[in-house]
mmCIF file with all atom_site columns, C-alpha atoms in Angstrom:
data_model
loop_
_atom_site.group_PDB
_atom_site.id
_atom_site.type_symbol
_atom_site.label_atom_id
_atom_site.label_alt_id
_atom_site.label_comp_id
_atom_site.label_asym_id
_atom_site.label_entity_id
_atom_site.label_seq_id
_atom_site.pdbx_PDB_ins_code
_atom_site.Cartn_x
_atom_site.Cartn_y
_atom_site.Cartn_z
_atom_site.occupancy
_atom_site.B_iso_or_equiv
_atom_site.pdbx_formal_charge
_atom_site.auth_seq_id
_atom_site.auth_comp_id
_atom_site.auth_asym_id
_atom_site.auth_atom_id
_atom_site.pdbx_PDB_model_num
ATOM 1  C CA . MET A 1 1  ? 125.170 110.478 132.883 1.00 66.00 ? 1  MET A CA 1
ATOM 2  C CA . GLN A 1 2  ? 126.109 111.117 128.816 1.00 71.00 ? 2  GLN A CA 1
ATOM 3  C CA . SER A 1 3  ? 129.375 111.437 129.544 1.00 78.00 ? 3  SER A CA 1
ATOM 4  C CA . HIS A 1 4  ? 129.616 107.999 132.164 1.00 78.00 ? 4  HIS A CA 1
ATOM 5  C CA . VAL A 1 5  ? 126.422 105.640 130.833 1.00 75.00 ? 5  VAL A CA 1
ATOM 6  C CA . ASP A 1 6  ? 128.431 103.372 129.436 1.00 76.00 ? 6  ASP A CA 1
ATOM 7  C CA . ALA A 1 7  ? 131.017 102.748 132.457 1.00 79.00 ? 7  ALA A CA 1
ATOM 8  C CA . SER A 1 8  ? 127.620 102.397 133.765 1.00 74.00 ? 8  SER A CA 1
ATOM 9  C CA . LEU A 1 9  ? 126.541 100.407 132.459 1.00 73.00 ? 9  LEU A CA 1
ATOM 10 C CA . ALA A 1 10 ? 129.699 98.009  131.938 1.00 75.00 ? 10 ALA A CA 1
ATOM 11 C CA . ARG A 1 11 ? 129.460 98.143  136.327 1.00 77.00 ? 11 ARG A CA 1
ATOM 12 C CA . LEU A 1 12 ? 125.694 97.506  136.526 1.00 74.00 ? 12 LEU A CA 1
ATOM 13 C CA . PRO A 1 13 ? 125.021 93.495  137.147 1.00 70.00 ? 13 PRO A CA 1
ATOM 14 C CA . GLN A 1 14 ? 123.026 92.022  134.613 1.00 67.00 ? 14 GLN A CA 1
ATOM 15 C CA . THR A 1 15 ? 120.790 91.132  137.437 1.00 61.00 ? 15 THR A CA 1
ATOM 16 C CA . PHE A 1 16 ? 120.085 94.055  138.771 1.00 64.00 ? 16 PHE A CA 1
ATOM 17 C CA . GLY A 1 17 ? 119.523 95.305  135.188 1.00 74.00 ? 17 GLY A CA 1
ATOM 18 C CA . ALA A 1 18 ? 121.433 97.001  133.357 1.00 76.00 ? 18 ALA A CA 1
ATOM 19 C CA . ALA A 1 19 ? 118.982 97.780  131.179 1.00 81.00 ? 19 ALA A CA 1
ATOM 20 C CA . ARG A 1 20 ? 117.126 100.093 133.546 1.00 85.00 ? 20 ARG A CA 1
ATOM 21 C CA . LEU A 1 21 ? 118.903 103.351 133.070 1.00 85.00 ? 21 LEU A CA 1
ATOM 22 C CA . PRO A 1 22 ? 116.387 104.180 130.682 1.00 89.00 ? 22 PRO A CA 1
ATOM 23 C CA . GLY A 1 23 ? 113.967 104.187 133.398 1.00 91.00 ? 23 GLY A CA 1
ATOM 24 C CA . LEU A 1 24 ? 115.772 106.735 135.346 1.00 87.00 ? 24 LEU A CA 1
ATOM 25 C CA . PHE A 1 25 ? 113.644 108.961 132.412 1.00 92.00 ? 25 PHE A CA 1
ATOM 26 C CA . GLY A 1 26 ? 110.963 108.041 132.630 1.00 93.00 ? 26 GLY A CA 1
ATOM 27 C CA . GLY A 1 27 ? 109.360 111.482 134.192 1.00 95.00 ? 27 GLY A CA 1
ATOM 28 C CA . TRP A 1 28 ? 110.225 113.204 130.777 1.00 96.00 ? 28 TRP A CA 1
ATOM 29 C CA . CYS A 1 29 ? 107.077 114.544 128.780 1.00 97.00 ? 29 CYS A CA 1
ATOM 30 C CA . SER A 1 30 ? 108.012 116.093 125.516 1.00 97.00 ? 30 SER A CA 1
ATOM 31 C CA . GLU A 1 31 ? 107.949 114.117 122.143 1.00 97.00 ? 31 GLU A CA 1
ATOM 32 C CA . GLU A 1 32 ? 111.420 116.166 121.839 1.00 97.00 ? 32 GLU A CA 1
ATOM 33 C CA . LYS A 1 33 ? 113.095 113.619 124.638 1.00 97.00 ? 33 LYS A CA 1
ATOM 34 C CA . ALA A 1 34 ? 111.149 110.171 123.433 1.00 97.00 ? 34 ALA A CA 1
ATOM 35 C CA . ARG A 1 35 ? 113.600 110.987 120.808 1.00 97.00 ? 35 ARG A CA 1
ATOM 36 C CA . GLU A 1 36 ? 116.006 111.874 122.717 1.00 95.00 ? 36 GLU A CA 1
ATOM 37 C CA . LEU A 1 37 ? 116.267 108.428 124.459 1.00 94.00 ? 37 LEU A CA 1
ATOM 38 C CA . GLU A 1 38 ? 115.778 106.510 121.546 1.00 95.00 ? 38 GLU A CA 1
ATOM 39 C CA . THR A 1 39 ? 118.285 108.334 120.428 1.00 94.00 ? 39 THR A CA 1
ATOM 40 C CA . TYR A 1 40 ? 120.760 107.729 121.804 1.00 90.00 ? 40 TYR A CA 1
ATOM 41 C CA . PHE A 1 41 ? 120.521 104.564 123.389 1.00 90.00 ? 41 PHE A CA 1
ATOM 42 C CA . ALA A 1 42 ? 119.180 102.941 120.299 1.00 91.00 ? 42 ALA A CA 1
ATOM 43 C CA . PRO A 1 43 ? 123.143 101.891 120.271 1.00 89.00 ? 43 PRO A CA 1
ATOM 44 C CA . ARG A 1 44 ? 123.615 100.310 122.991 1.00 84.00 ? 44 ARG A CA 1
ATOM 45 C CA . LYS A 1 45 ? 120.465 98.090  122.863 1.00 85.00 ? 45 LYS A CA 1
ATOM 46 C CA . GLN A 1 46 ? 122.846 95.108  121.606 1.00 85.00 ? 46 GLN A CA 1
ATOM 47 C CA . SER A 1 47 ? 125.574 95.157  123.805 1.00 81.00 ? 47 SER A CA 1
ATOM 48 C CA . THR A 1 48 ? 122.806 95.252  126.879 1.00 83.00 ? 48 THR A CA 1
ATOM 49 C CA . PRO A 1 49 ? 119.991 91.791  127.123 1.00 85.00 ? 49 PRO A CA 1
ATOM 50 C CA . GLY A 1 50 ? 117.485 93.748  128.198 1.00 87.00 ? 50 GLY A CA 1
ATOM 51 C CA . LEU A 1 51 ? 117.621 97.336  127.302 1.00 89.00 ? 51 LEU A CA 1
ATOM 52 C CA . GLU A 1 52 ? 115.472 97.301  124.283 1.00 92.00 ? 52 GLU A CA 1
ATOM 53 C CA . ARG A 1 53 ? 112.518 96.070  125.948 1.00 93.00 ? 53 ARG A CA 1
ATOM 54 C CA . GLU A 1 54 ? 112.921 99.472  128.926 1.00 92.00 ? 54 GLU A CA 1
ATOM 55 C CA . LEU A 1 55 ? 113.502 101.386 125.921 1.00 95.00 ? 55 LEU A CA 1
ATOM 56 C CA . ALA A 1 56 ? 109.988 100.981 123.939 1.00 96.00 ? 56 ALA A CA 1
ATOM 57 C CA . LEU A 1 57 ? 108.287 101.450 127.704 1.00 96.00 ? 57 LEU A CA 1
ATOM 58 C CA . THR A 1 58 ? 110.145 103.899 128.630 1.00 97.00 ? 58 THR A CA 1
ATOM 59 C CA . VAL A 1 59 ? 109.622 106.230 125.549 1.00 97.00 ? 59 VAL A CA 1
ATOM 60 C CA . GLU A 1 60 ? 106.080 105.273 125.785 1.00 98.00 ? 60 GLU A CA 1
ATOM 61 C CA . ASN A 1 61 ? 105.325 105.722 128.280 1.00 97.00 ? 61 ASN A CA 1
ATOM 62 C CA . VAL A 1 62 ? 106.780 110.156 127.704 1.00 98.00 ? 62 VAL A CA 1
ATOM 63 C CA . ARG A 1 63 ? 104.981 109.822 124.337 1.00 98.00 ? 63 ARG A CA 1
ATOM 64 C CA . LEU A 1 64 ? 101.486 109.636 125.972 1.00 98.00 ? 64 LEU A CA 1
ATOM 65 C CA . CYS A 1 65 ? 102.623 111.579 129.357 1.00 97.00 ? 65 CYS A CA 1
ATOM 66 C CA . ALA A 1 66 ? 103.890 114.109 125.677 1.00 97.00 ? 66 ALA A CA 1
ATOM 67 C CA . ALA A 1 67 ? 100.255 113.299 124.509 1.00 97.00 ? 67 ALA A CA 1
ATOM 68 C CA . LYS A 1 68 ? 98.029  114.000 127.796 1.00 96.00 ? 68 LYS A CA 1
ATOM 69 C CA . LYS A 1 69 ? 100.096 117.056 128.087 1.00 95.00 ? 69 LYS A CA 1
ATOM 70 C CA . ALA A 1 70 ? 99.275  118.476 124.620 1.00 94.00 ? 70 ALA A CA 1
ATOM 71 C CA . ALA A 1 71 ? 95.524  117.045 125.105 1.00 95.00 ? 71 ALA A CA 1
ATOM 72 C CA . HIS A 1 72 ? 95.162  119.318 128.815 1.00 94.00 ? 72 HIS A CA 1
ATOM 73 C CA . GLN A 1 73 ? 97.223  122.326 128.638 1.00 91.00 ? 73 GLN A CA 1
ATOM 74 C CA . GLU A 1 74 ? 94.712  124.227 126.935 1.00 90.00 ? 74 GLU A CA 1
ATOM 75 C CA . SER A 1 75 ? 91.719  124.223 129.227 1.00 90.00 ? 75 SER A CA 1
ATOM 76 C CA . ALA A 1 76 ? 94.134  123.497 131.960 1.00 87.00 ? 76 ALA A CA 1
ATOM 77 C CA . ARG A 1 77 ? 94.642  126.828 131.225 1.00 88.00 ? 77 ARG A CA 1
ATOM 78 C CA . LYS A 1 78 ? 91.684  128.060 131.501 1.00 87.00 ? 78 LYS A CA 1
ATOM 79 C CA . VAL A 1 79 ? 91.340  126.808 135.073 1.00 87.00 ? 79 VAL A CA 1
ATOM 80 C CA . PHE A 1 80 ? 94.023  127.735 136.487 1.00 88.00 ? 80 PHE A CA 1
ATOM 81 C CA . ALA A 1 81 ? 94.072  131.532 134.685 1.00 86.00 ? 81 ALA A CA 1
ATOM 82 C CA . LYS A 1 82 ? 90.349  132.157 136.910 1.00 74.00 ? 82 LYS A CA 1
#
C-alpha cells in the first residue's frame, strides 16, 4: 500500500473520494498505528480534497479503540482466564 498510495490517490476520482483512503485503516487499534497514519497521510492532505477530515476521523477512531482496549484489557483477562 505504501509504495502505491500516491498512484492510487491520483487514479481515484475525486467524486469517488480519494480522500477515503485512510478509512481503510479504521480497524487498527493502537496509539502507534494512529501516529503512523498521521505521519504517512499528513503530507498528502493539501493535494487531496477531503483527506484531512477523513484522516482526522480515522485517527480518532483508532485512538478511541486503543483507549477502550486499554481500559478493559485487565478485566477481560480476568474474565477469560477462568
